[in-house]
PDB file of C-alpha atoms and ligand atoms in Angstrom:
ATOM      1  CA  UNK A   1      37.357 -47.423  66.375  1.00  0.00           C
ATOM      2  CA  UNK A   2      33.763 -46.236  66.431  1.00  0.00           C
ATOM      3  CA  UNK A   3      32.786 -43.210  68.509  1.00  0.00           C
ATOM      4  CA  UNK A   4      30.169 -45.262  70.361  1.00  0.00           C
ATOM      5  CA  UNK A   5      29.859 -49.019  70.667  1.00  0.00           C
ATOM      6  CA  UNK A   6      26.835 -50.597  72.286  1.00  0.00           C
ATOM      7  CA  UNK A   7      27.562 -54.277  72.941  1.00  0.00           C
ATOM      8  CA  UNK A   8      24.909 -56.893  73.800  1.00  0.00           C
ATOM      9  CA  UNK A   9      23.075 -54.457  76.023  1.00  0.00           C
ATOM     10  CA  UNK A  10      20.411 -55.942  78.231  1.00  0.00           C
ATOM     11  CA  UNK A  11      18.172 -54.239  80.762  1.00  0.00           C
ATOM     12  CA  UNK A  12      15.791 -56.171  82.920  1.00  0.00           C
ATOM     13  CA  UNK A  13      13.586 -54.265  85.344  1.00  0.00           C
ATOM     14  CA  UNK A  14      12.791 -56.714  88.073  1.00  0.00           C
ATOM     15  CA  UNK A  15      10.251 -56.192  90.786  1.00  0.00           C
ATOM     16  CA  UNK A  16       9.673 -57.920  94.094  1.00  0.00           C
ATOM     17  CA  UNK A  17       7.561 -60.396  92.122  1.00  0.00           C
ATOM     18  CA  UNK A  18       9.888 -62.184  89.756  1.00  0.00           C
ATOM     19  CA  UNK A  19       7.148 -62.969  87.288  1.00  0.00           C
ATOM     20  CA  UNK A  20       6.781 -59.233  86.726  1.00  0.00           C
ATOM     21  CA  UNK A  21      10.322 -58.739  85.419  1.00  0.00           C
ATOM     22  CA  UNK A  22      10.347 -56.675  82.223  1.00  0.00           C
ATOM     23  CA  UNK A  23      13.054 -57.107  79.612  1.00  0.00           C
ATOM     24  CA  UNK A  24      13.310 -53.523  78.366  1.00  0.00           C
ATOM     25  CA  UNK A  25      16.454 -54.110  76.270  1.00  0.00           C
ATOM     26  CA  UNK A  26      17.200 -57.501  74.820  1.00  0.00           C
ATOM     27  CA  UNK A  27      20.790 -57.799  73.566  1.00  0.00           C
ATOM     28  CA  UNK A  28      21.059 -54.582  71.625  1.00  0.00           C
ATOM     29  CA  UNK A  29      24.296 -54.044  69.702  1.00  0.00           C
ATOM     30  CA  UNK A  30      25.165 -51.249  67.306  1.00  0.00           C
ATOM     31  CA  UNK A  31      27.879 -48.723  66.746  1.00  0.00           C
ATOM     32  CA  UNK A  32      27.920 -45.044  65.888  1.00  0.00           C
ATOM     33  CA  UNK A  33      30.620 -43.386  63.817  1.00  0.00           C
ATOM     34  CA  UNK A  34      31.801 -39.851  64.422  1.00  0.00           C
ATOM     35  CA  UNK A  35      29.631 -37.336  62.560  1.00  0.00           C
ATOM     36  CA  UNK A  36      26.550 -39.564  62.296  1.00  0.00           C
ATOM     37  CA  UNK A  37      23.036 -38.264  62.934  1.00  0.00           C
ATOM     38  CA  UNK A  38      20.863 -41.137  64.122  1.00  0.00           C
ATOM     39  CA  UNK A  39      17.165 -41.213  64.905  1.00  0.00           C
ATOM     40  CA  UNK A  40      15.746 -43.969  67.117  1.00  0.00           C
ATOM     41  CA  UNK A  41      12.088 -44.840  66.569  1.00  0.00           C
ATOM     42  CA  UNK A  42       9.718 -47.432  67.954  1.00  0.00           C
ATOM     43  CA  UNK A  43       6.360 -47.775  69.613  1.00  0.00           C
ATOM     44  CA  UNK A  44       5.769 -46.562  73.123  1.00  0.00           C
ATOM     45  CA  UNK A  45       7.265 -49.073  75.566  1.00  0.00           C
ATOM     46  CA  UNK A  46       9.718 -50.492  73.010  1.00  0.00           C
ATOM     47  CA  UNK A  47      12.761 -49.457  75.083  1.00  0.00           C
ATOM     48  CA  UNK A  48      13.864 -46.181  73.451  1.00  0.00           C
ATOM     49  CA  UNK A  49      14.211 -44.181  76.664  1.00  0.00           C
ATOM     50  CA  UNK A  50      15.865 -47.089  78.451  1.00  0.00           C
ATOM     51  CA  UNK A  51      18.420 -47.261  75.628  1.00  0.00           C
ATOM     52  CA  UNK A  52      19.040 -43.508  75.626  1.00  0.00           C
ATOM     53  CA  UNK A  53      19.375 -43.438  79.423  1.00  0.00           C
ATOM     54  CA  UNK A  54      21.925 -46.242  79.255  1.00  0.00           C
ATOM     55  CA  UNK A  55      23.933 -44.334  76.623  1.00  0.00           C
ATOM     56  CA  UNK A  56      23.573 -41.220  78.789  1.00  0.00           C
ATOM     57  CA  UNK A  57      25.095 -43.191  81.668  1.00  0.00           C
ATOM     58  CA  UNK A  58      22.024 -42.336  83.735  1.00  0.00           C
ATOM     59  CA  UNK A  59      21.136 -45.960  84.203  1.00  0.00           C
ATOM     60  CA  UNK A  60      23.247 -49.124  84.499  1.00  0.00           C
ATOM     61  CA  UNK A  61      22.496 -52.000  82.173  1.00  0.00           C
ATOM     62  CA  UNK A  62      21.861 -55.502  83.528  1.00  0.00           C
ATOM     63  CA  UNK A  63      24.561 -56.819  81.188  1.00  0.00           C
ATOM     64  CA  UNK A  64      26.540 -55.724  78.176  1.00  0.00           C
ATOM     65  CA  UNK A  65      28.608 -52.580  77.890  1.00  0.00           C
ATOM     66  CA  UNK A  66      28.868 -49.236  76.145  1.00  0.00           C
ATOM     67  CA  UNK A  67      32.136 -47.734  74.959  1.00  0.00           C
ATOM     68  CA  UNK A  68      32.579 -44.077  74.174  1.00  0.00           C
ATOM     69  CA  UNK A  69      35.892 -43.579  72.338  1.00  0.00           C
ATOM     70  CA  UNK A  70      36.948 -46.935  73.757  1.00  0.00           C
ATOM     71  CA  UNK A  71      36.090 -46.103  77.386  1.00  0.00           C
ATOM     72  CA  UNK A  72      33.582 -48.435  79.000  1.00  0.00           C
ATOM     73  CA  UNK A  73      31.022 -46.266  80.837  1.00  0.00           C
ATOM     74  CA  UNK A  74      29.858 -49.083  82.985  1.00  0.00           C
ATOM     75  CA  UNK A  75      33.344 -49.276  84.574  1.00  0.00           C
ATOM     76  CA  UNK A  76      33.515 -45.621  85.638  1.00  0.00           C
ATOM     77  CA  UNK A  77      33.045 -45.245  89.400  1.00  0.00           C
ATOM     78  CA  UNK A  78      29.912 -43.388  90.502  1.00  0.00           C
ATOM     79  CA  UNK A  79      31.745 -40.367  91.934  1.00  0.00           C
ATOM     80  CA  UNK A  80      33.397 -39.686  88.564  1.00  0.00           C
ATOM     81  CA  UNK A  81      30.282 -40.268  86.500  1.00  0.00           C
ATOM     82  CA  UNK A  82      28.787 -36.758  86.617  1.00  0.00           C
ATOM     83  CA  UNK A  83      32.042 -35.169  85.465  1.00  0.00           C
ATOM     84  CA  UNK A  84      32.426 -37.757  82.696  1.00  0.00           C
ATOM     85  CA  UNK A  85      28.880 -37.071  81.524  1.00  0.00           C
ATOM     86  CA  UNK A  86      29.416 -33.289  81.587  1.00  0.00           C
ATOM     87  CA  UNK A  87      32.640 -33.476  79.588  1.00  0.00           C
ATOM     88  CA  UNK A  88      31.534 -35.953  76.948  1.00  0.00           C
ATOM     89  CA  UNK A  89      27.777 -35.785  76.490  1.00  0.00           C
ATOM     90  CA  UNK A  90      25.266 -33.066  75.688  1.00  0.00           C
ATOM     91  CA  UNK A  91      21.550 -33.475  76.431  1.00  0.00           C
ATOM     92  CA  UNK A  92      18.436 -32.025  74.853  1.00  0.00           C
ATOM     93  CA  UNK A  93      15.130 -33.007  76.460  1.00  0.00           C
ATOM     94  CA  UNK A  94      11.501 -32.689  75.382  1.00  0.00           C
ATOM     95  CA  UNK A  95      10.762 -30.375  78.324  1.00  0.00           C
ATOM     96  CA  UNK A  96      14.040 -28.400  78.076  1.00  0.00           C
ATOM     97  CA  UNK A  97      15.266 -28.960  81.668  1.00  0.00           C
ATOM     98  CA  UNK A  98      16.258 -25.309  82.097  1.00  0.00           C
ATOM     99  CA  UNK A  99      16.461 -23.912  85.619  1.00  0.00           C
ATOM    100  CA  UNK A 100      13.829 -21.193  86.100  1.00  0.00           C
ATOM    101  CA  UNK A 101      15.922 -19.298  88.659  1.00  0.00           C
ATOM    102  CA  UNK A 102      18.758 -18.748  86.166  1.00  0.00           C
ATOM    103  CA  UNK A 103      18.813 -16.608  83.016  1.00  0.00           C
ATOM    104  CA  UNK A 104      19.235 -18.420  79.708  1.00  0.00           C
ATOM    105  CA  UNK A 105      22.873 -17.311  79.650  1.00  0.00           C
ATOM    106  CA  UNK A 106      23.472 -18.723  83.142  1.00  0.00           C
ATOM    107  CA  UNK A 107      21.706 -21.950  82.166  1.00  0.00           C
ATOM    108  CA  UNK A 108      23.961 -22.280  79.126  1.00  0.00           C
ATOM    109  CA  UNK A 109      27.085 -21.683  81.230  1.00  0.00           C
ATOM    110  CA  UNK A 110      26.045 -24.138  83.938  1.00  0.00           C
ATOM    111  CA  UNK A 111      27.899 -27.268  82.709  1.00  0.00           C
ATOM    112  CA  UNK A 112      31.072 -25.178  82.221  1.00  0.00           C
ATOM    113  CA  UNK A 113      30.692 -23.550  85.643  1.00  0.00           C
ATOM    114  CA  UNK A 114      30.500 -27.035  87.142  1.00  0.00           C
ATOM    115  CA  UNK A 115      33.707 -27.898  85.247  1.00  0.00           C
ATOM    116  CA  UNK A 116      35.437 -24.751  86.632  1.00  0.00           C
ATOM    117  CA  UNK A 117      35.876 -23.139  83.214  1.00  0.00           C
ATOM    118  CA  UNK A 118      37.082 -19.479  83.361  1.00  0.00           C
ATOM    119  CA  UNK A 119      34.472 -16.831  82.493  1.00  0.00           C
ATOM    120  CA  UNK A 120      36.354 -15.470  79.453  1.00  0.00           C
ATOM    121  CA  UNK A 121      36.422 -18.970  77.949  1.00  0.00           C
ATOM    122  CA  UNK A 122      32.671 -19.433  78.595  1.00  0.00           C
ATOM    123  CA  UNK A 123      31.983 -16.090  76.905  1.00  0.00           C
ATOM    124  CA  UNK A 124      34.186 -16.941  73.941  1.00  0.00           C
ATOM    125  CA  UNK A 125      32.353 -20.228  73.392  1.00  0.00           C
ATOM    126  CA  UNK A 126      28.907 -18.684  73.777  1.00  0.00           C
ATOM    127  CA  UNK A 127      29.715 -15.844  71.355  1.00  0.00           C
ATOM    128  CA  UNK A 128      30.686 -18.418  68.753  1.00  0.00           C
ATOM    129  CA  UNK A 129      27.331 -20.191  69.178  1.00  0.00           C
ATOM    130  CA  UNK A 130      25.076 -17.128  69.126  1.00  0.00           C
ATOM    131  CA  UNK A 131      24.866 -16.502  65.350  1.00  0.00           C
ATOM    132  CA  UNK A 132      23.618 -19.964  64.374  1.00  0.00           C
ATOM    133  CA  UNK A 133      21.338 -20.327  67.414  1.00  0.00           C
ATOM    134  CA  UNK A 134      19.693 -16.901  67.159  1.00  0.00           C
ATOM    135  CA  UNK A 135      19.589 -16.385  70.926  1.00  0.00           C
ATOM    136  CA  UNK A 136      21.678 -13.206  71.232  1.00  0.00           C
ATOM    137  CA  UNK A 137      18.796 -10.965  72.309  1.00  0.00           C
ATOM    138  CA  UNK A 138      17.248 -13.282  74.896  1.00  0.00           C
ATOM    139  CA  UNK A 139      20.319 -14.302  76.890  1.00  0.00           C
ATOM    140  CA  UNK A 140      19.399 -12.115  79.880  1.00  0.00           C
ATOM    141  CA  UNK A 141      15.833 -13.448  79.943  1.00  0.00           C
ATOM    142  CA  UNK A 142      14.573 -16.154  82.252  1.00  0.00           C
ATOM    143  CA  UNK A 143      13.164 -19.363  80.745  1.00  0.00           C
ATOM    144  CA  UNK A 144       9.554 -18.411  81.640  1.00  0.00           C
ATOM    145  CA  UNK A 145       9.928 -15.196  79.635  1.00  0.00           C
ATOM    146  CA  UNK A 146      10.633 -16.855  76.264  1.00  0.00           C
ATOM    147  CA  UNK A 147       8.875 -19.248  73.858  1.00  0.00           C
ATOM    148  CA  UNK A 148       9.304 -23.021  73.739  1.00  0.00           C
ATOM    149  CA  UNK A 149      11.386 -22.774  70.569  1.00  0.00           C
ATOM    150  CA  UNK A 150      13.695 -20.218  72.194  1.00  0.00           C
ATOM    151  CA  UNK A 151      13.999 -22.358  75.325  1.00  0.00           C
ATOM    152  CA  UNK A 152      14.981 -25.346  73.209  1.00  0.00           C
ATOM    153  CA  UNK A 153      17.608 -23.308  71.328  1.00  0.00           C
ATOM    154  CA  UNK A 154      19.090 -22.266  74.676  1.00  0.00           C
ATOM    155  CA  UNK A 155      19.060 -25.929  75.726  1.00  0.00           C
ATOM    156  CA  UNK A 156      20.922 -26.800  72.514  1.00  0.00           C
ATOM    157  CA  UNK A 157      23.487 -24.087  73.319  1.00  0.00           C
ATOM    158  CA  UNK A 158      23.906 -25.582  76.804  1.00  0.00           C
ATOM    159  CA  UNK A 159      24.470 -28.993  75.196  1.00  0.00           C
ATOM    160  CA  UNK A 160      26.968 -27.686  72.617  1.00  0.00           C
ATOM    161  CA  UNK A 161      29.030 -25.412  74.849  1.00  0.00           C
ATOM    162  CA  UNK A 162      31.002 -28.265  76.410  1.00  0.00           C
ATOM    163  CA  UNK A 163      32.032 -29.499  72.926  1.00  0.00           C
ATOM    164  CA  UNK A 164      30.537 -32.936  73.653  1.00  0.00           C
ATOM    165  CA  UNK A 165      31.482 -36.085  71.748  1.00  0.00           C
ATOM    166  CA  UNK A 166      27.812 -36.899  71.436  1.00  0.00           C
ATOM    167  CA  UNK A 167      24.488 -35.060  71.684  1.00  0.00           C
ATOM    168  CA  UNK A 168      21.613 -37.149  73.035  1.00  0.00           C
ATOM    169  CA  UNK A 169      18.117 -35.829  72.429  1.00  0.00           C
ATOM    170  CA  UNK A 170      14.904 -37.429  73.756  1.00  0.00           C
ATOM    171  CA  UNK A 171      11.877 -36.184  71.786  1.00  0.00           C
ATOM    172  CA  UNK A 172      13.443 -32.716  71.324  1.00  0.00           C
ATOM    173  CA  UNK A 173      10.561 -31.470  69.177  1.00  0.00           C
ATOM    174  CA  UNK A 174       7.848 -33.078  71.320  1.00  0.00           C
ATOM    175  CA  UNK A 175       6.806 -29.864  73.078  1.00  0.00           C
ATOM    176  CA  UNK A 176       7.278 -27.477  70.143  1.00  0.00           C
ATOM    177  CA  UNK A 177       4.826 -26.063  67.601  1.00  0.00           C
ATOM    178  CA  UNK A 178       5.528 -27.178  64.041  1.00  0.00           C
ATOM    179  CA  UNK A 179       7.431 -24.041  63.045  1.00  0.00           C
ATOM    180  CA  UNK A 180       9.732 -24.178  66.080  1.00  0.00           C
ATOM    181  CA  UNK A 181      10.156 -27.918  65.511  1.00  0.00           C
ATOM    182  CA  UNK A 182      11.287 -27.258  61.932  1.00  0.00           C
ATOM    183  CA  UNK A 183      13.712 -24.598  63.143  1.00  0.00           C
ATOM    184  CA  UNK A 184      15.153 -26.979  65.719  1.00  0.00           C
ATOM    185  CA  UNK A 185      15.540 -29.749  63.132  1.00  0.00           C
ATOM    186  CA  UNK A 186      17.295 -27.357  60.754  1.00  0.00           C
ATOM    187  CA  UNK A 187      19.576 -26.377  63.612  1.00  0.00           C
ATOM    188  CA  UNK A 188      20.374 -30.038  64.313  1.00  0.00           C
ATOM    189  CA  UNK A 189      21.207 -30.511  60.621  1.00  0.00           C
ATOM    190  CA  UNK A 190      23.483 -27.480  60.717  1.00  0.00           C
ATOM    191  CA  UNK A 191      25.384 -28.612  63.799  1.00  0.00           C
ATOM    192  CA  UNK A 192      25.621 -32.127  62.384  1.00  0.00           C
ATOM    193  CA  UNK A 193      27.058 -30.724  59.136  1.00  0.00           C
ATOM    194  CA  UNK A 194      29.671 -29.052  61.330  1.00  0.00           C
ATOM    195  CA  UNK A 195      30.665 -32.509  62.551  1.00  0.00           C
ATOM    196  CA  UNK A 196      28.566 -32.950  65.696  1.00  0.00           C
ATOM    197  CA  UNK A 197      27.373 -36.528  66.283  1.00  0.00           C
ATOM    198  CA  UNK A 198      23.699 -36.696  67.317  1.00  0.00           C
ATOM    199  CA  UNK A 199      21.414 -39.478  68.563  1.00  0.00           C
ATOM    200  CA  UNK A 200      17.760 -38.449  68.744  1.00  0.00           C
ATOM    201  CA  UNK A 201      14.801 -40.473  70.005  1.00  0.00           C
ATOM    202  CA  UNK A 202      11.614 -39.375  68.296  1.00  0.00           C
ATOM    203  CA  UNK A 203       8.027 -40.370  67.546  1.00  0.00           C
ATOM    204  CA  UNK A 204       7.918 -37.910  64.698  1.00  0.00           C
ATOM    205  CA  UNK A 205       8.475 -39.224  61.187  1.00  0.00           C
ATOM    206  CA  UNK A 206       9.267 -35.753  59.926  1.00  0.00           C
ATOM    207  CA  UNK A 207      11.876 -35.289  62.661  1.00  0.00           C
ATOM    208  CA  UNK A 208      13.422 -38.692  61.904  1.00  0.00           C
ATOM    209  CA  UNK A 209      13.529 -37.896  58.183  1.00  0.00           C
ATOM    210  CA  UNK A 210      16.190 -35.254  58.954  1.00  0.00           C
ATOM    211  CA  UNK A 211      18.604 -37.902  60.257  1.00  0.00           C
ATOM    212  CA  UNK A 212      21.099 -39.925  58.243  1.00  0.00           C
ATOM    213  CA  UNK A 213      20.281 -43.290  59.798  1.00  0.00           C
ATOM    214  CA  UNK A 214      17.146 -44.526  61.529  1.00  0.00           C
ATOM    215  CA  UNK A 215      17.165 -47.402  64.022  1.00  0.00           C
ATOM    216  CA  UNK A 216      13.802 -49.056  64.692  1.00  0.00           C
ATOM    217  CA  UNK A 217      13.379 -50.695  68.084  1.00  0.00           C
ATOM    218  CA  UNK A 218      10.757 -53.282  68.840  1.00  0.00           C
ATOM    219  CA  UNK A 219      10.409 -55.160  72.130  1.00  0.00           C
ATOM    220  CA  UNK A 220      13.868 -54.047  73.241  1.00  0.00           C
ATOM    221  CA  UNK A 221      15.681 -55.214  70.118  1.00  0.00           C
ATOM    222  CA  UNK A 222      16.729 -53.599  66.852  1.00  0.00           C
ATOM    223  CA  UNK A 223      14.085 -54.527  64.326  1.00  0.00           C
ATOM    224  CA  UNK A 224      15.465 -52.710  61.305  1.00  0.00           C
ATOM    225  CA  UNK A 225      17.639 -49.822  60.246  1.00  0.00           C
ATOM    226  CA  UNK A 226      17.574 -47.449  57.313  1.00  0.00           C
ATOM    227  CA  UNK A 227      20.467 -45.457  55.923  1.00  0.00           C
ATOM    228  CA  UNK A 228      19.545 -42.287  54.084  1.00  0.00           C
ATOM    229  CA  UNK A 229      21.944 -42.868  51.205  1.00  0.00           C
ATOM    230  CA  UNK A 230      21.062 -40.285  48.585  1.00  0.00           C
ATOM    231  CA  UNK A 231      17.375 -40.006  49.539  1.00  0.00           C
ATOM    232  CA  UNK A 232      15.797 -36.590  50.100  1.00  0.00           C
ATOM    233  CA  UNK A 233      13.947 -35.863  53.362  1.00  0.00           C
ATOM    234  CA  UNK A 234      10.620 -36.541  51.578  1.00  0.00           C
ATOM    235  CA  UNK A 235      11.810 -39.867  50.195  1.00  0.00           C
ATOM    236  CA  UNK A 236      13.182 -40.834  53.587  1.00  0.00           C
ATOM    237  CA  UNK A 237       9.853 -39.818  55.174  1.00  0.00           C
ATOM    238  CA  UNK A 238       8.040 -42.309  52.901  1.00  0.00           C
ATOM    239  CA  UNK A 239      10.483 -45.119  53.648  1.00  0.00           C
ATOM    240  CA  UNK A 240      10.155 -44.500  57.395  1.00  0.00           C
ATOM    241  CA  UNK A 241       6.332 -44.540  57.234  1.00  0.00           C
ATOM    242  CA  UNK A 242       6.344 -47.823  55.348  1.00  0.00           C
ATOM    243  CA  UNK A 243       8.779 -49.366  57.825  1.00  0.00           C
ATOM    244  CA  UNK A 244       6.649 -48.233  60.771  1.00  0.00           C
ATOM    245  CA  UNK A 245       3.588 -49.825  59.198  1.00  0.00           C
ATOM    246  CA  UNK A 246       5.426 -53.153  58.974  1.00  0.00           C
ATOM    247  CA  UNK A 247       6.865 -52.718  62.469  1.00  0.00           C
ATOM    248  CA  UNK A 248       3.448 -52.189  63.996  1.00  0.00           C
ATOM    249  CA  UNK A 249       1.650 -54.877  62.028  1.00  0.00           C
ATOM    250  CA  UNK A 250       4.104 -57.687  62.804  1.00  0.00           C
ATOM    251  CA  UNK A 251       3.494 -59.704  65.970  1.00  0.00           C
ATOM    252  CA  UNK A 252       0.247 -58.478  67.492  1.00  0.00           C
ATOM    253  CA  UNK A 253       0.368 -56.961  70.952  1.00  0.00           C
ATOM    254  CA  UNK A 254      -0.637 -59.239  73.867  1.00  0.00           C
ATOM    255  CA  UNK A 255      -3.962 -57.421  74.137  1.00  0.00           C
ATOM    256  CA  UNK A 256      -4.816 -58.150  70.505  1.00  0.00           C
ATOM    257  CA  UNK A 257      -3.818 -61.750  70.975  1.00  0.00           C
ATOM    258  CA  UNK A 258      -6.255 -62.130  73.848  1.00  0.00           C
ATOM    259  CA  UNK A 259      -9.030 -60.409  71.889  1.00  0.00           C
ATOM    260  CA  UNK A 260      -8.507 -62.815  69.012  1.00  0.00           C
TER     261      UNK A 260
HETATM  262  N1  LIG B   1      11.759 -47.953  86.012  1.00  0.00           N
HETATM  263  C1  LIG B   1      11.095 -48.951  85.406  1.00  0.00           C
HETATM  264  N2  LIG B   1      10.649 -50.016  86.104  1.00  0.00           N
HETATM  265  C2  LIG B   1      10.012 -51.036  85.512  1.00  0.00           C
HETATM  266  N3  LIG B   1       9.743 -51.103  84.188  1.00  0.00           N
HETATM  267  C3  LIG B   1      10.165 -50.072  83.427  1.00  0.00           C
HETATM  268  C4  LIG B   1      10.851 -48.936  83.977  1.00  0.00           C
HETATM  269  N4  LIG B   1      11.128 -48.070  82.978  1.00  0.00           N
HETATM  270  C5  LIG B   1      10.634 -48.622  81.853  1.00  0.00           C
HETATM  271  N5  LIG B   1      10.055 -49.828  82.116  1.00  0.00           N
HETATM  272  C6  LIG B   1       9.464 -50.744  81.133  1.00  0.00           C
HETATM  273  O1  LIG B   1      10.448 -51.041  80.144  1.00  0.00           O
HETATM  274  C7  LIG B   1       9.873 -51.047  78.840  1.00  0.00           C
HETATM  275  C8  LIG B   1      10.555 -50.022  77.960  1.00  0.00           C
HETATM  276  O2  LIG B   1      10.271 -48.710  78.450  1.00  0.00           O
HETATM  277  P1  LIG B   1      10.844 -47.373  77.808  1.00  0.00           P
HETATM  278  O3  LIG B   1      12.307 -47.528  77.598  1.00  0.00           O
HETATM  279  O4  LIG B   1      10.395 -46.234  78.646  1.00  0.00           O
HETATM  280  O5  LIG B   1      10.117 -47.350  76.386  1.00  0.00           O
HETATM  281  P2  LIG B   1       9.889 -46.149  75.348  1.00  0.00           P
HETATM  282  O6  LIG B   1      10.788 -45.019  75.725  1.00  0.00           O
HETATM  283  O7  LIG B   1      10.203 -46.761  74.024  1.00  0.00           O
HETATM  284  O8  LIG B   1       8.445 -45.783  75.448  1.00  0.00           O
HETATM  285  C9  LIG B   1       8.387 -50.804  79.030  1.00  0.00           C
HETATM  286  O9  LIG B   1       7.750 -52.066  79.100  1.00  0.00           O
HETATM  287  C10 LIG B   1       8.319 -50.098  80.366  1.00  0.00           C
HETATM  288  O10 LIG B   1       7.083 -50.336  80.995  1.00  0.00           O
HETATM  289 MG1  LIG B   2      10.259 -42.976  76.175  1.00  0.00          MG
END
């Protein structure tokens, strides 16, 4: 059994005017094995966030289903959803989503506090994370007192501390300078080497070239996928750039069609 199975997922955003309905996801199916590190790429508007939000159980698909360890998300009643999400999924966002009124340490503990975890257990888990995350000296600081890179490392700690089955990251390097982005990507590689499964949406070719598989989405469907195999990050970078060139050149956008 795969860790995650996405089956014939469809999402149609309909408006009051039926003709304006948008098919954001068009029958997407794929599966993710435990320990994989997957990057999802595609042009703006291709459906990446819609897909990630469906996997994050933040949005219900129009049809199709998603199984995490065999459990169909879409069948979990609303009142149990938040707890399910907290126990099984970890999130890393472009803009960190840390609460400014809490210290970094309190932010990191938050999902465990909500799950009623005893303090000694929270401390034990955080202490184990500190060395690789390099956040020991800033734990008592508030988010507005530290850099973007430090905020994102705290956000990664908050995601990891629940021992999630899956980490979902939406443009995690999008708000970071290139050095902090590199540090975050190295951190993702390290936690993935320790067995953590990661799905990351990114625009960045260099970010995607750290993953082990890249899924390319176009118009709500999977256009192509690349497995790293034995390629180095640089080789993978080149393959991704070539694929993106093909992806963007095929089927002109409606605007280009009109102009022609
Ligand atoms: N809440 C919404 N209501 C209507 N249309 C939406 C909504 N969210 C996204 N869309 C549309 O669905 C498509 C996919 O969007 P999105 O998943 O955000 O793409 P991406 O993250 O790849 O940029 C786009 O055409 C977008 O305009
Ligand atoms: Mg998006």
